[in-house]
mmCIF file of C-alpha atoms in Angstrom:
data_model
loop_
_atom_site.group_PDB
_atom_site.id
_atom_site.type_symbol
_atom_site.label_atom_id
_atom_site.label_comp_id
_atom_site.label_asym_id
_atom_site.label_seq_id
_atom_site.Cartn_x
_atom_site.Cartn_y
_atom_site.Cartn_z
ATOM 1 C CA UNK A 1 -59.896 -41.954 79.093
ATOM 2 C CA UNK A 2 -63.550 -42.937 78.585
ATOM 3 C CA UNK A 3 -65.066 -44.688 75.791
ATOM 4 C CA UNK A 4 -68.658 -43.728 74.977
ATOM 5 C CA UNK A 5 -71.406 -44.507 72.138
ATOM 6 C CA UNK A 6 -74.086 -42.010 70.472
ATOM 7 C CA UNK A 7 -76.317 -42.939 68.170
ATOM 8 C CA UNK A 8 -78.234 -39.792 66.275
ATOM 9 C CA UNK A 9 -81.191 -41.389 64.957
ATOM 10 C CA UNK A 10 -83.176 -38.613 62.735
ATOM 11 C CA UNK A 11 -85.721 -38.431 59.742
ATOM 12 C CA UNK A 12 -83.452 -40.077 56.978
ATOM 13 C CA UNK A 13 -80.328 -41.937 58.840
ATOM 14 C CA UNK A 14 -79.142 -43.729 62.217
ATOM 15 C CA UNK A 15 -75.417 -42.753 62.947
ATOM 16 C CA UNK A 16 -73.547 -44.274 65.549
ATOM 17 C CA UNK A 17 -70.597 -42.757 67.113
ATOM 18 C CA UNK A 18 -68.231 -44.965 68.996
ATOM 19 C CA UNK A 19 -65.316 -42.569 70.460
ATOM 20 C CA UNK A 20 -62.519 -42.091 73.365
ATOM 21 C CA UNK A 21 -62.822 -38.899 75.190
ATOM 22 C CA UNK A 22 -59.686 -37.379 76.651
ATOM 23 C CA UNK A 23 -58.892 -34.488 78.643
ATOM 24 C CA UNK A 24 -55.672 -32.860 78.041
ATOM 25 C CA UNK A 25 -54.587 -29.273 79.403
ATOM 26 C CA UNK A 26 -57.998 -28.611 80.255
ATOM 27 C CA UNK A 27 -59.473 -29.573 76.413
ATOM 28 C CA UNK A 28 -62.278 -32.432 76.160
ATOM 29 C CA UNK A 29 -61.376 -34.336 72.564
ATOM 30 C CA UNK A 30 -62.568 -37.065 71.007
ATOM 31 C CA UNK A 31 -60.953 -40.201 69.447
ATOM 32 C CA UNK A 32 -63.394 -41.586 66.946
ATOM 33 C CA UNK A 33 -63.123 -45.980 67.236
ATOM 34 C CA UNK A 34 -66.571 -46.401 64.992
ATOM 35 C CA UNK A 35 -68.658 -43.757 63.089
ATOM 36 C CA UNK A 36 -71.211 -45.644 60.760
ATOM 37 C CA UNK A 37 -74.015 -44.552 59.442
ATOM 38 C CA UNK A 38 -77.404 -46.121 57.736
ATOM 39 C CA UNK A 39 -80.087 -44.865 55.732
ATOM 40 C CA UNK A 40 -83.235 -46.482 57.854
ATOM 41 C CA UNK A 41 -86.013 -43.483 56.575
ATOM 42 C CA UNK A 42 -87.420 -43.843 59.555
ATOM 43 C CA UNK A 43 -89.473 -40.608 58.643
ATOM 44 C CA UNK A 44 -91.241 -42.017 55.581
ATOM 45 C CA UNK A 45 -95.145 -40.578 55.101
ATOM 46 C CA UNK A 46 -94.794 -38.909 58.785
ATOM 47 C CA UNK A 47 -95.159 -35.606 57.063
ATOM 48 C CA UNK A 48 -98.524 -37.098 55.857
ATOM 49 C CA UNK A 49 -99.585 -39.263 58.111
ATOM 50 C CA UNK A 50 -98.688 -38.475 61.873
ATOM 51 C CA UNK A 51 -97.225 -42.386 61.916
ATOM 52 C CA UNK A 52 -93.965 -44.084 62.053
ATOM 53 C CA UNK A 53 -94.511 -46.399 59.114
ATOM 54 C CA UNK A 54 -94.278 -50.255 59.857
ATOM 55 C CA UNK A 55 -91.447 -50.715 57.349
ATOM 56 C CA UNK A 56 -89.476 -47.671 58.889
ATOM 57 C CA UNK A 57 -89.740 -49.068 61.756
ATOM 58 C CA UNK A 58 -88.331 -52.183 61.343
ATOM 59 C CA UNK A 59 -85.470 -51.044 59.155
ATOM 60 C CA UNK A 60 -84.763 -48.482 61.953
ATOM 61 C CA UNK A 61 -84.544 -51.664 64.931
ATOM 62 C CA UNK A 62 -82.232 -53.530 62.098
ATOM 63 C CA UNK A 63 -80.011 -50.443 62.353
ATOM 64 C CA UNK A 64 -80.341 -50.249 66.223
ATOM 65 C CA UNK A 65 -79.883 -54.496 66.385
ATOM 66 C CA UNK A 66 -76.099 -54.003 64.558
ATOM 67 C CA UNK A 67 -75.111 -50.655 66.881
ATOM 68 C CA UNK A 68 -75.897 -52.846 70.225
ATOM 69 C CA UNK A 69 -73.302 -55.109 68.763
ATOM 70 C CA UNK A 70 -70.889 -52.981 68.122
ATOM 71 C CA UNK A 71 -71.435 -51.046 71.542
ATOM 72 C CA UNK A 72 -71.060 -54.342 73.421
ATOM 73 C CA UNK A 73 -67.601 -55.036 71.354
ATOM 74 C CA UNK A 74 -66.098 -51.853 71.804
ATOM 75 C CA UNK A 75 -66.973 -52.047 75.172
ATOM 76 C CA UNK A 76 -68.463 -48.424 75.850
ATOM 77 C CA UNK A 77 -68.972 -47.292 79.280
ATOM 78 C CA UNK A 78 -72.202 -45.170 78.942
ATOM 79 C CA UNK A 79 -74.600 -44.728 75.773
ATOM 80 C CA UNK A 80 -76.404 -41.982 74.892
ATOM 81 C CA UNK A 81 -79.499 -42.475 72.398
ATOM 82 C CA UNK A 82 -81.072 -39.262 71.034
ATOM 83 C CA UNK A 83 -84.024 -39.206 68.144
ATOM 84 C CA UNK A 84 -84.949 -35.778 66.690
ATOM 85 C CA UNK A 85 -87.664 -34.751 63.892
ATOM 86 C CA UNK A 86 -89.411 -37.639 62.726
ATOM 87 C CA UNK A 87 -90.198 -39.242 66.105
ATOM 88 C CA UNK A 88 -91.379 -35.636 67.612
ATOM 89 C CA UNK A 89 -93.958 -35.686 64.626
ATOM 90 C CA UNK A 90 -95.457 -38.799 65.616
ATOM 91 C CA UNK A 91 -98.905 -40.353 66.879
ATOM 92 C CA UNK A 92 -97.158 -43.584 67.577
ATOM 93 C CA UNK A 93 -93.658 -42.809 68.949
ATOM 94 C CA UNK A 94 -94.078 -44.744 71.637
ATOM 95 C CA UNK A 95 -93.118 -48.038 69.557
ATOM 96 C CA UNK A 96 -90.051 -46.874 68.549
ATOM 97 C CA UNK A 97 -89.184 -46.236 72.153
ATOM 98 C CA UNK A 98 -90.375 -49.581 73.260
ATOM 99 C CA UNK A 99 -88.162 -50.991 70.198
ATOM 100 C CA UNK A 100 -85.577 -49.331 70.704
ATOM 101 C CA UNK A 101 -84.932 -49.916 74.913
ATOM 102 C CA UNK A 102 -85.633 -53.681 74.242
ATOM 103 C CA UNK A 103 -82.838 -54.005 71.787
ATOM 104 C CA UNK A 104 -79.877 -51.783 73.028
ATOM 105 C CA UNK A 105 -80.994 -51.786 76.623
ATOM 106 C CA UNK A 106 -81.242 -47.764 77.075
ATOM 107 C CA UNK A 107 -84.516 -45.210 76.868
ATOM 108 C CA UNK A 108 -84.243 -43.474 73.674
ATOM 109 C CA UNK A 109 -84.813 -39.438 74.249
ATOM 110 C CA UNK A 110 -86.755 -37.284 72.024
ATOM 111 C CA UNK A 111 -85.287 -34.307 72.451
ATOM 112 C CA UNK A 112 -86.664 -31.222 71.685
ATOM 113 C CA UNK A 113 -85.664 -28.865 68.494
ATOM 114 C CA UNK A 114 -84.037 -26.667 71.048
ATOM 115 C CA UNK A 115 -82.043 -29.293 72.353
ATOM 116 C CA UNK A 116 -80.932 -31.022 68.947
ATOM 117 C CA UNK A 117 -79.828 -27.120 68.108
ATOM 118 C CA UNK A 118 -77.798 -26.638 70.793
ATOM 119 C CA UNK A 119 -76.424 -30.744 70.060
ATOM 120 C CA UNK A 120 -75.267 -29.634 66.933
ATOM 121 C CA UNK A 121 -73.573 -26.472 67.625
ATOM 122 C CA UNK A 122 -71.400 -28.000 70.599
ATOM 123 C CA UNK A 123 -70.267 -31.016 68.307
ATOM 124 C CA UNK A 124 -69.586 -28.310 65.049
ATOM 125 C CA UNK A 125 -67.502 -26.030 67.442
ATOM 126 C CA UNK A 126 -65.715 -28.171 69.096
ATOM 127 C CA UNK A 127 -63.676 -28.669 65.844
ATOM 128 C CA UNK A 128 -63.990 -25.547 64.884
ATOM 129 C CA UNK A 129 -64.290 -22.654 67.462
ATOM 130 C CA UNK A 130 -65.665 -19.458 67.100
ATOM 131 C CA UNK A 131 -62.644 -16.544 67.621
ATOM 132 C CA UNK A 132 -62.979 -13.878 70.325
ATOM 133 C CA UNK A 133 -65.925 -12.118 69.523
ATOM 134 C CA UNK A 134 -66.997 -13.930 66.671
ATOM 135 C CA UNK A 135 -70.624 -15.131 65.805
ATOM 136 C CA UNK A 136 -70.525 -18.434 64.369
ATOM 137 C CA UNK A 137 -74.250 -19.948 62.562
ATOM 138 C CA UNK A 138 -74.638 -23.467 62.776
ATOM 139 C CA UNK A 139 -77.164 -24.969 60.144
ATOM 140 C CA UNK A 140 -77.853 -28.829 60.689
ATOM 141 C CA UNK A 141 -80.119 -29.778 57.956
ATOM 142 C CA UNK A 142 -81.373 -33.240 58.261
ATOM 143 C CA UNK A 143 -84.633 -35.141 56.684
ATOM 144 C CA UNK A 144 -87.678 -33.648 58.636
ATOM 145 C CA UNK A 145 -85.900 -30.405 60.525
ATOM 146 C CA UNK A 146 -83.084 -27.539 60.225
ATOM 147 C CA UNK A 147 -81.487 -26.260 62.963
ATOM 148 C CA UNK A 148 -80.128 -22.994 63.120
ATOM 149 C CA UNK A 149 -78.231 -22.164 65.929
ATOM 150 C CA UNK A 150 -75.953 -18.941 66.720
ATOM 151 C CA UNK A 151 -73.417 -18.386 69.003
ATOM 152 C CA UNK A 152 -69.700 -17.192 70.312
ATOM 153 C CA UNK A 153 -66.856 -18.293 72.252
ATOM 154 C CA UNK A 154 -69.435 -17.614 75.197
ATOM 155 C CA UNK A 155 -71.660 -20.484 73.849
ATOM 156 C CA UNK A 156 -75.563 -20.723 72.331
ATOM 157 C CA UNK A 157 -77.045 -17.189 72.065
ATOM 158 C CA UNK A 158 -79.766 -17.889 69.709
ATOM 159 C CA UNK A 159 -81.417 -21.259 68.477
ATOM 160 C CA UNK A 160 -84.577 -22.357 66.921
ATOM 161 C CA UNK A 161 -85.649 -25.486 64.870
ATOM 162 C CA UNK A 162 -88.097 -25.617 61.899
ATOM 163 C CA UNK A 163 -90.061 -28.467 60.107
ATOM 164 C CA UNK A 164 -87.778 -28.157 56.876
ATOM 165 C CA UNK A 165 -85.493 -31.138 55.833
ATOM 166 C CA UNK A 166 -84.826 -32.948 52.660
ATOM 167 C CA UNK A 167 -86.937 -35.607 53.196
ATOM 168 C CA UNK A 168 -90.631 -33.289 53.979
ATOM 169 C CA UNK A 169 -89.362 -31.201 51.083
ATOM 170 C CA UNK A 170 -89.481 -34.209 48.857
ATOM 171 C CA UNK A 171 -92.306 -36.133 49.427
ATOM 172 C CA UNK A 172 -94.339 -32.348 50.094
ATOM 173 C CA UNK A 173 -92.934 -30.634 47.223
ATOM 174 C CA UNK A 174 -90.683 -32.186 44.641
ATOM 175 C CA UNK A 175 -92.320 -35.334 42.941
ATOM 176 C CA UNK A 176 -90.901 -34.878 39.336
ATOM 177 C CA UNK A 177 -87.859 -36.618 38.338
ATOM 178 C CA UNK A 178 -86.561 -34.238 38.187
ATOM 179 C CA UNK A 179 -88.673 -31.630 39.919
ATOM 180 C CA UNK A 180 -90.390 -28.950 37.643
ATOM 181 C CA UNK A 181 -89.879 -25.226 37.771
ATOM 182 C CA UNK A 182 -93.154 -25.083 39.795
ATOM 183 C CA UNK A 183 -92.039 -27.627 42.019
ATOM 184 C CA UNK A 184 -89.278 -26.003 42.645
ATOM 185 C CA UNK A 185 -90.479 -22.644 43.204
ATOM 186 C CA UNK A 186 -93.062 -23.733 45.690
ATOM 187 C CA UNK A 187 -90.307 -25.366 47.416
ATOM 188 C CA UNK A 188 -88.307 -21.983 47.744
ATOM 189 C CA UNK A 189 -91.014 -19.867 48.755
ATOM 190 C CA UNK A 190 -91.938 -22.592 51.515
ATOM 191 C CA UNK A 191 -88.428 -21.581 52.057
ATOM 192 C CA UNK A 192 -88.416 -18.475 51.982
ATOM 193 C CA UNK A 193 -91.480 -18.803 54.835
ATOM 194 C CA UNK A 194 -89.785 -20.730 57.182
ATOM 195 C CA UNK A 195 -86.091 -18.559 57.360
ATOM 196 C CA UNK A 196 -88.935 -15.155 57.985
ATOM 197 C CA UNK A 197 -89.786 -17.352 61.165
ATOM 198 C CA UNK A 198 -85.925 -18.020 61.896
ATOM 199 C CA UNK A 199 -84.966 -14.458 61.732
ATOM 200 C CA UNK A 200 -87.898 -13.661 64.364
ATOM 201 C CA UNK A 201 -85.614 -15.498 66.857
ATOM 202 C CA UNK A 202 -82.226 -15.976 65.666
ATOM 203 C CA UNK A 203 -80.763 -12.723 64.132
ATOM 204 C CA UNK A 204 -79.085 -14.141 60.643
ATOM 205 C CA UNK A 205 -77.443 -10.936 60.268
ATOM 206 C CA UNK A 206 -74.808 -10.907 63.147
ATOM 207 C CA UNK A 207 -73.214 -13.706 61.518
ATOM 208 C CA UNK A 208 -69.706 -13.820 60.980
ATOM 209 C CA UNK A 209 -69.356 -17.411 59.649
ATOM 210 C CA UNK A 210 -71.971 -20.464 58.847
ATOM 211 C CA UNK A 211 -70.811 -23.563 59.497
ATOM 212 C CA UNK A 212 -73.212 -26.712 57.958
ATOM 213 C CA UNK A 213 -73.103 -29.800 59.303
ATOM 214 C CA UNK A 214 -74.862 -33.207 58.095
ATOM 215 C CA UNK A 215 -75.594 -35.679 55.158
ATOM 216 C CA UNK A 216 -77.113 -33.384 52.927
ATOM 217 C CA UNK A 217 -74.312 -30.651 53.058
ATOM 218 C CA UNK A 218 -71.970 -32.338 53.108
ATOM 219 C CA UNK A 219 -73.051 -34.364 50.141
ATOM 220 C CA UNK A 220 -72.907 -30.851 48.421
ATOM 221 C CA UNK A 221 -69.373 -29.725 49.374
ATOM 222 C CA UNK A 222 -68.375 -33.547 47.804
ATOM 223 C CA UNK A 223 -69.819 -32.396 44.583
ATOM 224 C CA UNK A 224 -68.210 -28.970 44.874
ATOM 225 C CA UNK A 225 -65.354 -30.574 45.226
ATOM 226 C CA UNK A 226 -65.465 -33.042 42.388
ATOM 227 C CA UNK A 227 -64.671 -35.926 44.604
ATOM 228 C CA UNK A 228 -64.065 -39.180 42.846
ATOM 229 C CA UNK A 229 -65.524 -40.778 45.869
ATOM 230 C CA UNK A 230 -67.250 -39.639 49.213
ATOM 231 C CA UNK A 231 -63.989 -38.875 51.652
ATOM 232 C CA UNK A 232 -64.472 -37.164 54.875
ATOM 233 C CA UNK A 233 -61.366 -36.415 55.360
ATOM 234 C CA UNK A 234 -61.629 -34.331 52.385
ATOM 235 C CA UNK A 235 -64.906 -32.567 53.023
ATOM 236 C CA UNK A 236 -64.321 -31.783 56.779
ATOM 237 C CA UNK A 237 -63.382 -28.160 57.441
ATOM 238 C CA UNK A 238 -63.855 -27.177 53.622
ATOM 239 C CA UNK A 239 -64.470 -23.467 53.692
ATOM 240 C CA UNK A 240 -65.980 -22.707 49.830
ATOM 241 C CA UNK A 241 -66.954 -19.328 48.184
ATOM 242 C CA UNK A 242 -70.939 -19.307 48.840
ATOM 243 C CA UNK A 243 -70.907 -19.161 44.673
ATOM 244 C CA UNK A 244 -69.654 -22.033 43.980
ATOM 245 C CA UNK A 245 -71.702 -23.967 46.679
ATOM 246 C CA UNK A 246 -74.802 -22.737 45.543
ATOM 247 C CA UNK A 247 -74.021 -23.792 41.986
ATOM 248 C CA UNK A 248 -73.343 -27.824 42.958
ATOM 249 C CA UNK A 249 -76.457 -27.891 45.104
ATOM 250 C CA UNK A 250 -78.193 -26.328 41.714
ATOM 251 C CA UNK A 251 -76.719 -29.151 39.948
ATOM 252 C CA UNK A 252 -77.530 -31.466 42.282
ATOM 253 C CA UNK A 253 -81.173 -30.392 42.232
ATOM 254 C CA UNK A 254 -81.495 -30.232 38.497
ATOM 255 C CA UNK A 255 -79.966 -33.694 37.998
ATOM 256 C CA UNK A 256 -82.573 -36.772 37.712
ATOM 257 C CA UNK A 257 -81.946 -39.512 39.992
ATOM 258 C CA UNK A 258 -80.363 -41.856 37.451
ATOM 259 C CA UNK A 259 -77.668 -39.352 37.072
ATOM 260 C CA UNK A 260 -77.454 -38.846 41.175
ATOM 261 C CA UNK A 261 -77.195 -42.743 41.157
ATOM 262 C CA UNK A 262 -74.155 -42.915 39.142
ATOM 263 C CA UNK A 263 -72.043 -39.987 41.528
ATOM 264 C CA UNK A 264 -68.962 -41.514 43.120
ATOM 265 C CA UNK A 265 -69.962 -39.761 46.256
ATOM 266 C CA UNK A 266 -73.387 -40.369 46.461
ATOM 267 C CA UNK A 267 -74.215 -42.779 48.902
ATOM 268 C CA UNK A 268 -77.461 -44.387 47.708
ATOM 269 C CA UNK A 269 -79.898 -43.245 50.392
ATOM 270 C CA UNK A 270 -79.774 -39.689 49.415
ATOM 271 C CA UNK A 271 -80.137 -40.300 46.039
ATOM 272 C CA UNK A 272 -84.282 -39.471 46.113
ATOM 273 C CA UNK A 273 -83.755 -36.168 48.646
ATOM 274 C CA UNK A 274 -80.611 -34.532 47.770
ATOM 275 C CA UNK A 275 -82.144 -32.241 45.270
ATOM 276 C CA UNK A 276 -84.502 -30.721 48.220
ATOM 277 C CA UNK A 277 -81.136 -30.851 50.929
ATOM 278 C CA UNK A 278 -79.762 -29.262 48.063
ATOM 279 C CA UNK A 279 -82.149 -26.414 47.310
ATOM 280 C CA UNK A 280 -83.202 -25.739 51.023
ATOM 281 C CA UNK A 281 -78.932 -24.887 51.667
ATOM 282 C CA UNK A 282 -78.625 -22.708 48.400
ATOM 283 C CA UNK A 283 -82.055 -20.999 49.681
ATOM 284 C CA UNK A 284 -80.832 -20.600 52.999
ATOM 285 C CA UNK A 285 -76.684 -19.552 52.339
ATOM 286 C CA UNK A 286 -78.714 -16.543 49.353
ATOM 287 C CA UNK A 287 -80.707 -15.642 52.250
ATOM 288 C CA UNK A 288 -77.637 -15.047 54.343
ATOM 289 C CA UNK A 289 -75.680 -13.611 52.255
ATOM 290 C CA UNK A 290 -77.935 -10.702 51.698
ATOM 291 C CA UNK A 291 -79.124 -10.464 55.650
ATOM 292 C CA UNK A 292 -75.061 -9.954 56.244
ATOM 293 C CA UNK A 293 -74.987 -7.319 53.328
ATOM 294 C CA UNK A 294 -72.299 -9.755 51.639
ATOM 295 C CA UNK A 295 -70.340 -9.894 55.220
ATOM 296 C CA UNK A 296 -70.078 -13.973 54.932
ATOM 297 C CA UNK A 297 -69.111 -15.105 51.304
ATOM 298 C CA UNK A 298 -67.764 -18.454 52.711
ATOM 299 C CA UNK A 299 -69.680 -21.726 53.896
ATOM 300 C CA UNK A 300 -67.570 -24.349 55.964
ATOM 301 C CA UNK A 301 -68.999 -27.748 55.465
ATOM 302 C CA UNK A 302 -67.812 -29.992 59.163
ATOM 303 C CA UNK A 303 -68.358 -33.388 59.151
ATOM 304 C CA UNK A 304 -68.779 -32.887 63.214
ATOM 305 C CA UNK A 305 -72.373 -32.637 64.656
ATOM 306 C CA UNK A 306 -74.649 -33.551 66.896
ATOM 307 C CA UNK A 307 -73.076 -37.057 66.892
ATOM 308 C CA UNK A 308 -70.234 -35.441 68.318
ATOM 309 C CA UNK A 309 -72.350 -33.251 70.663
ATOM 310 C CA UNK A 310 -73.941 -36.333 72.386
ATOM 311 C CA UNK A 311 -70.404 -37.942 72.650
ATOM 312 C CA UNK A 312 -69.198 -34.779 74.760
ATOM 313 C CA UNK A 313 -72.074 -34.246 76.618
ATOM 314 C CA UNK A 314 -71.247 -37.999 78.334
ATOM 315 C CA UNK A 315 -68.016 -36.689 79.577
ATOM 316 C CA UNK A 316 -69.656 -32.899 80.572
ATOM 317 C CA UNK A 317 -72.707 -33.245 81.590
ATOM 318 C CA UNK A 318 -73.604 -31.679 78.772
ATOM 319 C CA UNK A 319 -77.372 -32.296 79.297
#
């Protein structure tokens, strides 16, 4: 057994992952000891400005100061520290490195869209495995990027990462509270853009099931559900006619943020950029529905992802 920390720092949260790997009759699992998350925004403005804002900043090293604890309680061997959209975007990136190595000791990596793709779909599948010959579509959508990554029981086939997450959509697109109908439609045709550019390299159609991992969808299959408060162990693994998930992320978008506030399962950092989450997944699960001539009419919402990705890659060389 070996005990390992990742910590997933992206546009909107830092998530830490403290967990046991074991290997038993040949399978690699994981035995989660700590999974926190917090809401640090480190991406606020770098849509508009290029910059790391000083304020994200500093919430993001309170996050990191707490997760060094923790790592040096639990005693992990080996710590893995990966940072995705908002700190490829910026001028000044360098700071958060140097922030980051002084307080938890390790070099943070910016990884690459490719990489954070291919993250995500070993952490979603390891949970949830594709069958012989099926095609399984990963969609991580996070606060500055979406990852859409497609693949088998042979692995990655098809990957590719593009500047659309809840946070960009709502400080780009959606100011009104809530948004207008022509917020909202300039929203879905930016949309609408960005999965012509995904379909250039990963073919949507071969699909056989979409699998969406992350804050934002997750947050939507809660609502689905009616959950009288957020429970993982409710939302992991929910598979949910594409109908009804399309109508809670409408809801979700339509809803002011007063009314978000006051959701059992909302946890307060989303409260300003669920509605874009919310209307870039309803965007993307119409587009794929039609691309698939109504072939997938499900969406599985995992509560395993690229945390769990980094975590495995420790024990497999993953990188």
């Amino acid at each position: 057994m070996m005990r390992v920390a990742a910590v997933d720092c992206g546009t909107n949260s830092v998530r830490l992952l403290i967990a046991d790997i074991t290997h038993e009759d040949g399978i690699t699992r994981l035995v989660d000891v700590e999974r926190l998350m917090r809401v640090a925004r480190l991406g606020q403005g770098v849509d508009a400005t290029g910059r790391l804002a000083p304020e994200a900043l500093a919430r993001t090293f309170a996050a990191v100061e707490e997760y060094a604890d923790l790592i040096r309680d639990h005693g992990a061997a080996t710590v893995r520290f990966v940072a995705t959209s908002a700190t490829r975007d910026a001028s000044n990136r360098q700071e958060f490195v140097d922030g980051v190595r002084h307080r938890l000791g390790v070099e943070p990596e910016v990884v690459s869209g490719a990489e954070e793709a291919a993250l995500s779909f070993a952490g979603a599948v390891s949970v949830l495995p594709p069958a012989a010959g099926e095609k399984i579509l990963v969609v991580d959508l996070g606060g500055g990027s979406t990852e859409f990554v497609l693949g088998g029981d042979g692995g990655v086939e098809a990957a590719l990462s593009v500047d659309m997450g809840c946070v960009r959509f709502t400080e780009r697109f959606l100011h009104g509270d809530p948004p207008t109908a022509e917020e909202i439609a300039a929203a879905e045709a930016e949309v609408a853009r960005q999965l012509d550019t995904v379909m250039l390299s990963v073919p949507l159609d071969a699909t056989d099931r979409v699998i969406g991992v992350a804050g934002t969808i997750t947050t939507v299959a809660a609502h689905a559900l009616d959950l009288n408060s957020y429970r993982p162990d409710a939302i992991d693994g929910t598979e949910l006619p594409i109908g009804v998930v399309e109508a809670a992320a409408s809801e979700l978008l339509g809803f002011s943020r007063s009314w978000r506030e006051n959701l059992p399962f909302m946890h307060p950092g989303r409260v300003d950029v669920i509605g874009a989450g919310a209307l870039i997944w309803r965007c993307i699960l119409q587009r794929l529905e039609a691309e698939t001539g109504g072939r997938v009419r499900t969406a599985v919402a995992s509560e395993h992802d690229i945390l769990d990705g980094i975590a495995l890659g420790l024990a497999e060389g993953y990188r």
